[in-house]
Coordinates of C-alpha atoms in Angstrom, one line a residue:
Chain A
X1 CA 108.3 52.9 -44.4
X2 CA 105.6 51.0 -42.8
X3 CA 104.3 53.7 -40.8
X4 CA 103.6 55.9 -44.3
X5 CA 101.8 52.8 -45.7
X6 CA 100.0 52.6 -42.3
X7 CA 99.0 56.2 -42.6
X8 CA 97.7 55.7 -46.2
X9 CA 95.7 52.9 -45.1
X10 CA 94.3 54.5 -42.1
X11 CA 93.6 57.7 -43.7
X12 CA 91.8 56.0 -46.7
X13 CA 89.9 53.6 -44.4
X14 CA 89.0 56.4 -42.2
X15 CA 87.5 58.7 -44.9
X16 CA 85.7 55.6 -46.3
X17 CA 84.1 54.9 -43.0
X18 CA 82.9 58.5 -42.7
X19 CA 81.4 57.9 -46.3
X20 CA 79.9 54.6 -45.4
X21 CA 78.2 56.2 -42.3
X22 CA 76.8 59.1 -44.5
X23 CA 75.7 56.5 -47.0
X24 CA 74.0 54.2 -44.4
X25 CA 72.2 57.7 -43.7
X26 CA 71.2 58.3 -46.9
X27 CA 69.9 54.6 -47.4
X28 CA 67.6 54.9 -44.2
X29 CA 66.2 58.6 -45.3
X30 CA 65.6 57.1 -48.9
X31 CA 63.3 54.0 -47.1
X32 CA 61.3 56.7 -45.1
X33 CA 57.6 57.4 -46.2
X34 CA 57.6 60.2 -48.7
X35 CA 56.4 63.8 -47.6
X36 CA 53.1 63.0 -50.0
X37 CA 52.6 59.9 -48.0
X38 CA 52.8 61.5 -44.8
X39 CA 50.6 64.8 -45.7
X40 CA 47.5 62.8 -47.2
X41 CA 46.7 61.5 -43.7
X42 CA 43.5 63.3 -42.8
X43 CA 40.0 62.0 -43.5
X44 CA 36.6 63.7 -42.8
X45 CA 33.5 61.3 -41.9
X46 CA 29.8 62.2 -41.7
X47 CA 28.4 60.1 -38.9
X48 CA 24.6 61.4 -39.1
X49 CA 23.5 58.4 -41.3
X50 CA 25.4 55.6 -39.8
X51 CA 22.7 53.0 -39.0
X52 CA 22.7 51.3 -35.5
X53 CA 25.0 48.1 -34.8
X54 CA 26.1 47.7 -38.8
X55 CA 29.6 47.5 -39.4
X56 CA 31.1 50.9 -41.5
X57 CA 34.5 50.7 -43.1
X58 CA 36.0 53.9 -44.0
X59 CA 39.7 54.4 -45.3
X60 CA 42.2 56.7 -43.4
X61 CA 46.1 56.5 -44.3
X62 CA 45.6 53.3 -46.4
X63 CA 44.1 51.4 -43.3
X64 CA 40.6 50.4 -42.8
X65 CA 38.8 52.3 -40.2
X66 CA 35.6 50.7 -38.3
X67 CA 32.7 52.3 -37.1
X68 CA 29.8 51.1 -35.3
X69 CA 26.8 53.1 -33.8
X70 CA 26.8 51.0 -30.6
X71 CA 23.4 50.0 -29.3
X72 CA 22.2 50.3 -25.8
X73 CA 22.7 46.6 -25.5
X74 CA 26.0 45.5 -26.9
X75 CA 26.8 42.5 -24.8
X76 CA 28.5 40.0 -26.4
X77 CA 27.4 36.7 -26.6
X78 CA 30.2 34.8 -25.0
X79 CA 33.6 36.2 -23.9
X80 CA 36.3 33.3 -23.7
X81 CA 38.5 35.5 -21.4
X82 CA 35.4 36.6 -19.0
X83 CA 34.8 40.4 -20.0
X84 CA 31.4 40.0 -21.1
X85 CA 30.4 43.4 -20.2
X86 CA 28.1 45.6 -22.1
X87 CA 30.4 47.6 -24.8
X88 CA 27.7 50.7 -24.3
X89 CA 29.4 51.6 -21.2
X90 CA 32.8 51.4 -22.2
X91 CA 34.6 54.7 -21.6
X92 CA 36.3 54.3 -25.4
X93 CA 33.4 54.8 -27.0
X94 CA 33.1 58.4 -28.7
X95 CA 29.9 60.6 -28.2
X96 CA 29.1 62.2 -31.4
X97 CA 25.7 64.0 -31.9
X98 CA 24.1 62.2 -28.7
X99 CA 25.0 58.7 -29.8
X100 CA 27.8 56.6 -29.1
X101 CA 30.2 55.3 -31.7
X102 CA 33.1 52.9 -31.5
X103 CA 35.9 54.4 -34.1
X104 CA 38.7 52.1 -34.4
X105 CA 41.5 51.2 -36.7
X106 CA 40.3 48.0 -38.0
X107 CA 43.4 46.1 -38.0
X108 CA 43.7 43.1 -35.4
X109 CA 46.3 44.4 -32.7
X110 CA 48.1 40.8 -33.2
X111 CA 49.1 40.8 -36.9
X112 CA 47.1 43.2 -38.7
X113 CA 44.4 41.5 -40.5
X114 CA 40.8 43.0 -40.3
X115 CA 38.4 41.5 -38.0
X116 CA 34.7 40.3 -39.1
X117 CA 31.8 42.0 -37.2
X118 CA 29.0 39.6 -36.0
X119 CA 26.1 42.0 -35.2
X120 CA 24.1 39.3 -33.9
X121 CA 26.8 38.3 -31.5
X122 CA 27.8 41.9 -31.0
X123 CA 31.7 40.9 -31.4
X124 CA 34.5 41.0 -33.8
X125 CA 36.1 37.6 -34.6
X126 CA 39.6 37.9 -36.7
X127 CA 39.8 35.5 -39.5
X128 CA 43.6 35.0 -39.4
X129 CA 44.3 33.8 -35.9
X130 CA 40.8 33.6 -34.1
X131 CA 41.3 36.9 -31.7
X132 CA 37.7 38.3 -30.8
X133 CA 36.8 41.9 -29.6
X134 CA 33.6 43.4 -28.0
X135 CA 32.0 46.2 -29.7
X136 CA 33.9 48.7 -28.1
X137 CA 37.0 47.1 -29.6
X138 CA 38.0 45.8 -26.2
X139 CA 39.6 42.3 -26.2
X140 CA 37.5 38.9 -25.8
X141 CA 39.9 36.6 -26.8
X142 CA 44.1 36.1 -27.5
X143 CA 46.5 36.4 -29.4
X144 CA 45.5 40.3 -29.7
X145 CA 47.6 41.7 -27.0
X146 CA 45.5 44.9 -26.6
X147 CA 42.1 46.4 -27.7
X148 CA 41.8 47.8 -31.3
X149 CA 43.4 51.1 -31.8
X150 CA 41.7 54.4 -31.5
X151 CA 43.2 56.9 -34.3
X152 CA 43.3 60.4 -33.5
X153 CA 40.3 62.3 -34.2
X154 CA 38.2 66.0 -33.5
X155 CA 35.0 66.1 -33.5
X156 CA 33.0 69.0 -35.3
X157 CA 29.5 68.4 -35.1
X158 CA 28.3 65.3 -36.5
X159 CA 31.8 65.1 -38.5
X160 CA 35.0 63.4 -37.2
X161 CA 38.3 64.4 -38.7
X162 CA 40.5 61.6 -38.9
X163 CA 44.2 62.5 -38.1
X164 CA 43.7 65.7 -35.9
X165 CA 43.9 65.6 -32.3
X166 CA 40.7 67.0 -30.7
X167 CA 39.8 68.0 -27.1
X168 CA 38.0 64.5 -26.9
X169 CA 40.7 62.6 -27.9
X170 CA 43.1 64.3 -25.8
X171 CA 40.9 63.0 -22.8
X172 CA 40.8 59.8 -24.0
X173 CA 44.8 60.0 -24.1
X174 CA 44.9 61.5 -20.7
X175 CA 42.9 58.7 -19.4
X176 CA 45.2 56.5 -20.6
X177 CA 42.5 54.6 -22.9
X178 CA 44.5 55.1 -26.4
X179 CA 48.1 54.9 -26.7
Chain B
X1 CA 108.4 32.1 -63.2
X2 CA 105.6 33.0 -66.1
X3 CA 106.7 31.7 -69.4
X4 CA 104.7 32.7 -72.6
X5 CA 105.2 30.5 -75.7
X6 CA 105.3 33.2 -78.5
X7 CA 104.4 30.4 -80.8
X8 CA 101.2 29.3 -79.2
X9 CA 97.9 29.8 -81.1
X10 CA 95.8 32.7 -79.4
X11 CA 92.9 30.8 -77.4
X12 CA 94.5 27.3 -77.8
X13 CA 94.8 24.8 -74.8
X14 CA 98.5 26.2 -74.4
X15 CA 97.8 29.6 -74.9
X16 CA 94.9 29.7 -72.2
X17 CA 96.7 27.7 -69.6
X18 CA 99.6 30.2 -69.7
X19 CA 97.3 33.0 -69.1
X20 CA 94.6 31.4 -66.9
X21 CA 95.9 28.3 -65.6
X22 CA 92.9 26.4 -66.9
X23 CA 94.6 22.7 -66.2
X24 CA 95.3 23.8 -62.4
X25 CA 91.9 24.9 -62.1
X26 CA 90.1 21.9 -63.8
X27 CA 92.4 19.8 -61.6
X28 CA 91.4 22.0 -58.4
X29 CA 87.8 22.4 -58.9
X30 CA 86.9 18.8 -60.7
X31 CA 89.0 16.2 -62.0
X32 CA 90.7 16.0 -58.2
X33 CA 88.0 17.2 -56.2
X34 CA 87.4 13.7 -54.5
X35 CA 84.2 12.5 -53.6
X36 CA 83.5 9.5 -51.4
X37 CA 82.4 6.4 -53.3
X38 CA 80.1 5.4 -50.2
X39 CA 77.2 7.6 -50.7
X40 CA 73.5 7.9 -52.2
X41 CA 71.0 9.7 -54.2
X42 CA 70.4 12.2 -51.6
X43 CA 74.2 13.4 -52.2
X44 CA 72.8 14.7 -55.8
X45 CA 70.2 17.4 -54.1
X46 CA 73.0 20.1 -54.0
X47 CA 73.5 20.0 -57.7
X48 CA 69.8 19.5 -58.2
X49 CA 69.6 23.0 -56.2
X50 CA 72.2 24.7 -58.2
X51 CA 70.2 23.6 -61.5
X52 CA 66.9 25.0 -59.9
X53 CA 68.4 27.9 -59.2
X54 CA 69.7 28.3 -62.7
X55 CA 66.1 27.7 -63.9
X56 CA 64.7 30.2 -61.5
X57 CA 67.1 33.0 -62.5
X58 CA 66.4 32.3 -66.2
X59 CA 62.5 32.5 -65.8
X60 CA 63.1 35.1 -63.8
X61 CA 64.8 36.9 -66.8
X62 CA 62.0 36.7 -69.0
X63 CA 59.4 37.7 -66.6
X64 CA 61.4 40.8 -65.7
X65 CA 60.6 42.0 -69.2
X66 CA 57.0 42.8 -68.9
X67 CA 56.5 42.9 -65.2
X68 CA 55.7 46.7 -64.3
X69 CA 56.5 47.0 -60.5
X70 CA 53.7 49.8 -59.7
X71 CA 50.5 49.1 -57.4
X72 CA 48.1 49.9 -60.6
X73 CA 49.9 47.8 -63.3
X74 CA 51.5 44.9 -61.5
X75 CA 48.6 42.5 -61.1
X76 CA 47.5 43.0 -64.8
X77 CA 51.0 43.0 -66.3
X78 CA 51.5 39.2 -64.6
X79 CA 47.8 38.2 -64.9
X80 CA 46.8 39.6 -68.6
X81 CA 50.4 40.7 -70.3
X82 CA 52.5 37.8 -69.2
X83 CA 49.7 35.3 -69.1
X84 CA 47.9 36.1 -72.4
X85 CA 49.7 38.7 -74.4
X86 CA 53.6 37.4 -74.2
X87 CA 54.1 34.4 -76.4
X88 CA 55.0 31.8 -74.1
X89 CA 54.9 34.1 -71.1
X90 CA 52.8 31.6 -69.1
X91 CA 55.7 29.1 -69.6
X92 CA 57.9 31.5 -67.6
X93 CA 55.5 32.1 -65.0
X94 CA 54.6 28.6 -64.2
X95 CA 58.1 27.3 -64.3
X96 CA 59.4 30.3 -62.0
X97 CA 56.2 29.5 -59.5
X98 CA 56.8 25.9 -59.6
X99 CA 60.7 25.9 -59.4
X100 CA 60.1 28.5 -56.5
X101 CA 58.0 26.0 -54.6
X102 CA 59.8 22.7 -55.6
X103 CA 63.4 24.4 -54.5
X104 CA 62.1 24.4 -50.8
X105 CA 61.3 20.4 -51.2
X106 CA 65.0 19.9 -52.2
X107 CA 66.2 22.4 -49.4
X108 CA 64.4 20.6 -46.8
X109 CA 65.6 17.2 -48.1
X110 CA 69.1 18.4 -48.3
X111 CA 69.0 20.0 -44.9
X112 CA 67.4 16.6 -43.4
X113 CA 70.1 14.4 -45.0
X114 CA 72.6 16.7 -43.2
X115 CA 71.0 16.3 -39.9
X116 CA 70.7 12.5 -40.5
X117 CA 74.1 11.9 -41.5
X118 CA 75.6 14.4 -39.3
X119 CA 77.3 16.5 -41.9
X120 CA 77.6 19.4 -39.8
X121 CA 80.3 18.3 -37.4
X122 CA 83.8 17.6 -37.4
X123 CA 85.2 20.4 -39.7
X124 CA 81.7 20.6 -41.5
X125 CA 80.4 23.4 -39.2
X126 CA 80.9 26.1 -42.1
X127 CA 78.9 24.2 -44.6
X128 CA 75.8 24.0 -42.3
X129 CA 76.3 27.5 -41.1
X130 CA 76.5 28.9 -44.7
X131 CA 74.0 26.4 -46.1
X132 CA 71.4 28.0 -43.6
X133 CA 72.3 31.4 -44.6
X134 CA 71.3 29.9 -48.0
X135 CA 67.9 28.9 -46.6
X136 CA 67.3 32.6 -45.0
X137 CA 68.1 34.1 -48.4
X138 CA 66.1 31.9 -50.3
X139 CA 63.0 32.5 -47.8
X140 CA 63.6 36.5 -48.2
X141 CA 63.6 35.8 -52.1
X142 CA 60.5 33.8 -52.3
X143 CA 58.7 36.3 -49.7
X144 CA 59.7 39.2 -51.6
X145 CA 58.8 37.5 -55.0
X146 CA 55.3 36.7 -53.7
X147 CA 54.5 40.2 -53.3
X148 CA 55.1 41.0 -56.7
X149 CA 51.8 40.2 -58.5
X150 CA 50.1 42.4 -55.8
X151 CA 47.0 40.2 -55.5
X152 CA 45.2 39.6 -52.0
X153 CA 47.6 37.3 -50.3
X154 CA 50.7 39.2 -51.5
X155 CA 49.1 42.4 -50.1
X156 CA 48.2 40.5 -46.6
X157 CA 51.2 38.4 -46.3
X158 CA 52.8 41.7 -47.0
X159 CA 50.9 43.5 -44.1
X160 CA 51.3 40.3 -41.7
X161 CA 54.9 39.7 -42.0
X162 CA 55.9 43.6 -41.9
X163 CA 54.0 43.7 -38.7
X164 CA 56.1 41.2 -36.9
X165 CA 58.9 44.1 -36.9
X166 CA 56.7 45.8 -34.4
X167 CA 58.2 43.2 -32.1
X168 CA 55.2 42.6 -30.1
X169 CA 54.6 44.9 -26.9
X170 CA 57.6 47.1 -28.1
X171 CA 55.0 48.4 -30.7
X172 CA 57.9 49.6 -32.8
X173 CA 55.4 50.9 -35.5
X174 CA 57.6 53.4 -36.6
X175 CA 60.1 51.0 -37.7
X176 CA 57.3 48.7 -39.7
X177 CA 56.2 52.1 -41.4
X178 CA 59.9 52.3 -42.5
X179 CA 60.4 49.3 -43.8
X180 CA 56.9 49.9 -45.4
X181 CA 57.8 53.3 -46.6
X182 CA 54.0 53.8 -46.2
X183 CA 51.6 53.2 -43.2
X184 CA 50.3 50.3 -45.1
X185 CA 51.9 48.2 -47.9
X186 CA 51.7 50.5 -51.3
X187 CA 54.0 51.9 -54.4
X188 CA 56.9 52.3 -51.7
X189 CA 56.8 49.0 -50.4
X190 CA 56.3 47.3 -54.0
X191 CA 59.1 49.0 -55.5
X192 CA 61.7 48.2 -52.6
X193 CA 60.6 44.3 -52.6
X194 CA 60.7 44.3 -56.2
X195 CA 64.5 45.7 -56.1
X196 CA 65.4 43.2 -53.3
X197 CA 64.0 40.2 -55.4
X198 CA 65.4 40.9 -58.5
X199 CA 68.9 42.5 -57.5
X200 CA 70.0 42.5 -53.8
X201 CA 68.9 39.0 -52.8
X202 CA 70.1 37.2 -55.9
X203 CA 73.4 38.7 -55.4
X204 CA 73.7 37.6 -52.0
X205 CA 72.5 34.1 -53.1
X206 CA 75.0 34.1 -55.6
X207 CA 77.7 35.0 -53.3
X208 CA 76.5 32.4 -50.6
X209 CA 76.5 29.7 -53.1
X210 CA 80.0 30.5 -53.8
X211 CA 80.8 30.4 -50.1
X212 CA 78.8 27.3 -49.7
X213 CA 80.9 25.4 -52.3
X214 CA 83.9 27.0 -50.7
X215 CA 83.3 25.5 -47.2
X216 CA 83.0 22.0 -48.7
X217 CA 86.0 21.8 -50.7
X218 CA 88.5 21.2 -47.6
X219 CA 86.4 19.0 -45.3
X220 CA 85.0 17.3 -48.3
X221 CA 81.5 15.7 -48.3
X222 CA 80.5 13.5 -45.7
X223 CA 79.5 9.9 -46.5
X224 CA 76.7 7.4 -45.5
X225 CA 78.9 6.0 -42.6
X226 CA 80.5 9.1 -41.4
X227 CA 83.8 7.3 -42.0
X228 CA 86.6 9.6 -41.6
X229 CA 89.7 8.8 -44.2
X230 CA 92.3 10.2 -45.5
X231 CA 91.5 11.9 -48.9
X232 CA 95.0 12.2 -50.4
X233 CA 95.7 8.5 -49.6
X234 CA 92.8 7.6 -51.2
X235 CA 93.2 10.1 -54.1
X236 CA 96.9 8.3 -54.8
X237 CA 95.1 4.8 -54.9
X238 CA 92.6 6.0 -57.9
X239 CA 95.4 7.9 -59.7
X240 CA 97.7 4.8 -59.4
X241 CA 94.7 2.9 -61.3
X242 CA 93.7 1.0 -58.2
X243 CA 89.9 2.2 -58.7
X244 CA 88.3 -0.6 -57.3
X245 CA 90.5 -0.1 -54.0
X246 CA 90.1 3.8 -53.7
X247 CA 87.2 5.1 -51.7
X248 CA 87.0 8.1 -53.7
X249 CA 86.1 9.0 -56.8
X250 CA 86.6 12.2 -58.6
X251 CA 83.9 14.8 -58.9
X252 CA 84.4 15.1 -62.6
X253 CA 83.4 13.1 -64.5
X254 CA 82.7 10.2 -62.5
X255 CA 80.4 11.8 -59.4
X256 CA 79.0 14.6 -61.6
X257 CA 77.6 11.5 -64.0
X258 CA 75.6 10.2 -60.9
X259 CA 74.3 13.8 -60.3
X260 CA 73.4 14.1 -64.1
X261 CA 71.3 11.1 -63.6
X262 CA 69.5 12.1 -60.7
X263 CA 68.7 15.7 -62.4
X264 CA 67.4 13.7 -65.2
X265 CA 64.8 12.1 -62.7
X266 CA 64.1 15.3 -61.2
X267 CA 63.7 17.5 -64.0
X268 CA 60.9 14.9 -65.6
X269 CA 59.1 15.4 -62.1
X270 CA 59.7 19.0 -62.4
X271 CA 58.5 19.5 -65.8
X272 CA 55.7 17.0 -65.0
X273 CA 54.6 19.7 -62.5
X274 CA 55.0 22.7 -64.6
X275 CA 52.9 21.3 -67.6
X276 CA 50.1 19.5 -65.5
X277 CA 50.2 20.5 -62.0
X278 CA 51.3 24.1 -62.0
X279 CA 48.1 25.0 -60.1
X280 CA 49.7 23.9 -56.5
X281 CA 52.1 26.7 -56.6
X282 CA 49.5 29.2 -57.6
X283 CA 47.1 30.2 -54.6
X284 CA 43.6 30.9 -55.9
X285 CA 43.2 33.9 -53.5
X286 CA 46.3 35.6 -55.2
X287 CA 44.1 35.9 -58.5
X288 CA 42.2 38.6 -56.8
X289 CA 43.8 42.2 -57.0
X290 CA 45.2 43.6 -53.5
X291 CA 42.6 45.3 -51.6
X292 CA 43.7 46.8 -48.4
X293 CA 40.0 46.8 -47.0
X294 CA 39.4 43.4 -47.1
X295 CA 41.2 40.6 -45.6
X296 CA 40.9 37.1 -47.1
X297 CA 38.9 34.8 -44.8
X298 CA 42.1 32.9 -44.0
X299 CA 45.8 34.0 -44.4
X300 CA 48.5 31.5 -44.8
X301 CA 51.8 31.5 -46.4
X302 CA 53.2 29.2 -48.9
X303 CA 53.5 25.5 -47.6
X304 CA 57.2 25.7 -46.7
X305 CA 56.7 28.6 -44.3
X306 CA 53.7 26.7 -42.7
X307 CA 55.7 25.0 -40.1
X308 CA 57.2 28.2 -38.5
X309 CA 54.0 30.0 -39.0
X310 CA 52.4 27.6 -37.0
X311 CA 54.9 28.2 -34.1
X312 CA 53.9 31.8 -34.1
X313 CA 50.3 31.2 -34.5
X314 CA 48.9 29.2 -31.3
X315 CA 50.4 31.6 -28.5
X316 CA 49.8 35.2 -27.5
X317 CA 51.6 37.8 -29.4
X318 CA 54.7 38.2 -27.6
X319 CA 55.4 34.7 -26.6
X320 CA 54.4 33.7 -30.3
X321 CA 57.1 36.0 -31.8
X322 CA 59.6 34.9 -29.3
X323 CA 58.7 31.3 -30.2
X324 CA 58.9 32.1 -33.9
X325 CA 62.4 33.7 -33.6
X326 CA 63.6 30.5 -31.6
X327 CA 62.6 28.4 -34.7
X328 CA 64.4 31.1 -37.2
X329 CA 67.6 30.6 -35.2
X330 CA 67.8 27.5 -33.6
X331 CA 68.9 25.4 -37.0
X332 CA 72.1 27.7 -37.1
X333 CA 73.2 26.5 -33.8
X334 CA 73.0 22.8 -34.7
X335 CA 76.5 22.1 -34.9
X336 CA 77.2 23.4 -31.2
X337 CA 73.9 22.0 -29.8
X338 CA 74.9 18.5 -31.0
X339 CA 77.4 17.7 -28.2
X340 CA 78.5 14.2 -29.3
X341 CA 81.4 13.3 -31.1
X342 CA 79.9 10.8 -33.5
X343 CA 79.5 11.4 -37.2
X344 CA 77.2 8.4 -38.3
X345 CA 73.8 8.1 -39.5
X346 CA 71.0 8.8 -36.9
X347 CA 70.0 5.0 -37.0
X348 CA 73.1 4.2 -35.3
X349 CA 73.0 6.8 -32.9
X350 CA 70.7 5.4 -30.2
X351 CA 68.5 8.0 -28.6
X352 CA 69.4 10.8 -31.8
X353 CA 67.5 8.6 -34.2
X354 CA 64.3 9.1 -32.0
X355 CA 65.0 12.7 -31.8
X356 CA 65.8 12.9 -35.6
X357 CA 62.5 11.2 -36.4
X358 CA 60.4 13.2 -33.9
X359 CA 61.7 16.4 -35.4
X360 CA 60.7 15.2 -38.8
X361 CA 57.0 14.2 -37.8
X362 CA 56.7 17.3 -35.8
X363 CA 57.7 19.6 -38.5
X364 CA 55.3 17.7 -41.0
X365 CA 52.5 18.0 -38.4
X366 CA 53.0 21.8 -37.8
X367 CA 53.0 22.4 -41.8
X368 CA 49.5 20.3 -41.8
X369 CA 48.1 22.4 -39.0
X370 CA 49.5 25.6 -40.1
X371 CA 47.1 25.3 -43.1
X372 CA 44.1 24.5 -40.9
X373 CA 41.8 27.5 -39.8
X374 CA 43.1 28.6 -36.5
X375 CA 39.8 27.5 -34.3
X376 CA 38.6 25.1 -31.4
X377 CA 41.0 21.9 -31.1
X378 CA 43.4 22.8 -33.6
X379 CA 44.6 25.6 -31.6
X380 CA 45.3 23.2 -28.9
X381 CA 46.7 20.6 -31.0
X382 CA 49.0 23.4 -32.8
X383 CA 50.2 24.5 -29.4
X384 CA 51.4 20.7 -28.4
X385 CA 53.0 20.7 -31.7
X386 CA 54.8 24.1 -31.1
X387 CA 55.8 23.2 -27.7
X388 CA 57.3 19.8 -28.8
X389 CA 59.2 21.6 -31.3
X390 CA 61.0 23.8 -28.5
X391 CA 61.3 20.7 -26.2
X392 CA 63.3 19.1 -28.9
X393 CA 65.7 21.5 -29.5
X394 CA 66.0 22.4 -25.7
X395 CA 66.8 18.4 -25.2
X396 CA 69.3 17.9 -28.0
X397 CA 72.4 18.9 -26.1
X398 CA 71.6 16.6 -23.4
X399 CA 70.4 13.8 -25.4
X400 CA 73.7 13.9 -27.3
X401 CA 75.8 14.5 -24.6
X402 CA 74.6 11.1 -23.1
X403 CA 75.4 9.5 -26.5
X404 CA 78.0 6.7 -26.3
X405 CA 80.9 7.2 -28.8
X406 CA 80.6 4.8 -31.7
X407 CA 83.7 2.5 -32.4
X408 CA 85.8 2.9 -29.0
X409 CA 86.8 6.6 -29.6

């Protein structure tokens, strides 16, 4: 008798287990970003009117994108971790129409606050936990573990399309400058 | 053998007793649930917490009727509709906000009472663990609720806290985007945190409260001296009328009357805050609508999360995360890290007394530092306090191992 009872229990348990796995997968997919969210991921920027050494903030995928037309001398006034090189020579900068630009996602790589730019100091300071970056997005002071992230981009004339991977972006990718 | 008296009047005591066993229930859960006499007002915090949870539930139900969980309307539905259109809407909001803040004050008092008197040992381990699960559930409830007004602090706290799940250098950005349902906190994020706040987490909390009470029933509550006695024998004395000799009192009505007295004092304080000082629970930054392109100058959590936030903050990203994770789980292990057999108040446990007060001072210090901007000297002081917190917990097994047994055991 107990064999048949065990069988009923195991049969129900087995199917319930399968159902639970299916439901778990459905639950996971329900929490995924919607197709509309994923599709609306492209922004075109015209850089021809960007003033030098002034922070321009644009929006891409709901995130702030920070743009600076970097001046020839963009040496930070101080660098607690010793990296006080001129940001103008940084290979992370993007050349568009003969000028060098920093184009990064404006979220600190520590925990996602927006760093403030101080043009006279040529650096960013994060208001949340005190992290610092130079005008090319390189870290000058922890806690941020890595430079500000360069979004995928494609250059066409003086315009930049964010969200698309152009040859210049792939070059940076191959050089290991973006991750 | 069930016996049903056909002459019993419907819903009379006898009728109910035959169908529901109300007398047995009452005996087991209240009139013969024995509480030691040797306790003080700190033992009333459990019922104070239960009552505060009730207040949160009721005020929350009224807020729920007008709150709109969309990124476009949430802010106005709280700050305009509920605050200035709904009759007495302000009352529910201020009650809800003040109760959400004060409930953590009482939770911390309740926890520190348990640590001070060693109420997590000798059969009471599950009381401690279920209590810690409640602490985690209340934290999740507080965080998800904080998202709902969709102000600047809601948005940026949501951003910072969900970013923690990228787990530092593991860069699990896919996981973060999955939790948010978007690249940044948006409609999908607000919708799911609304669901968590009003349905799923409250269900967990109610279940955990039942479990917490259940874990208490067999080992009984501890007492001021950590004295171990035979509850059944003491209960017999009480029932035989030797109420002075018995070391116990019944939960209801004797102990409950003490609880009710403490609750009376507590609610005077509580409603004083609701009517005259509600602003402490309403951060001014959150009266600006959420803006993904502007970080507030200084992001900080509500006061009750400051100590663990400060453990995260002074370190580099990965070490900070590990320290933060450590702070979140270490309290769960307390019953197993304390190697001493003594169940006694900390002031009789030698070096543990110093450990306890250092922990209290360190956590108060971390709380104060968490509110200060992360610059200069404060970063260094913050690191020292965070290091002390970790060192205290690493030292606990050794400190308690060396402790001499009390009373020649």
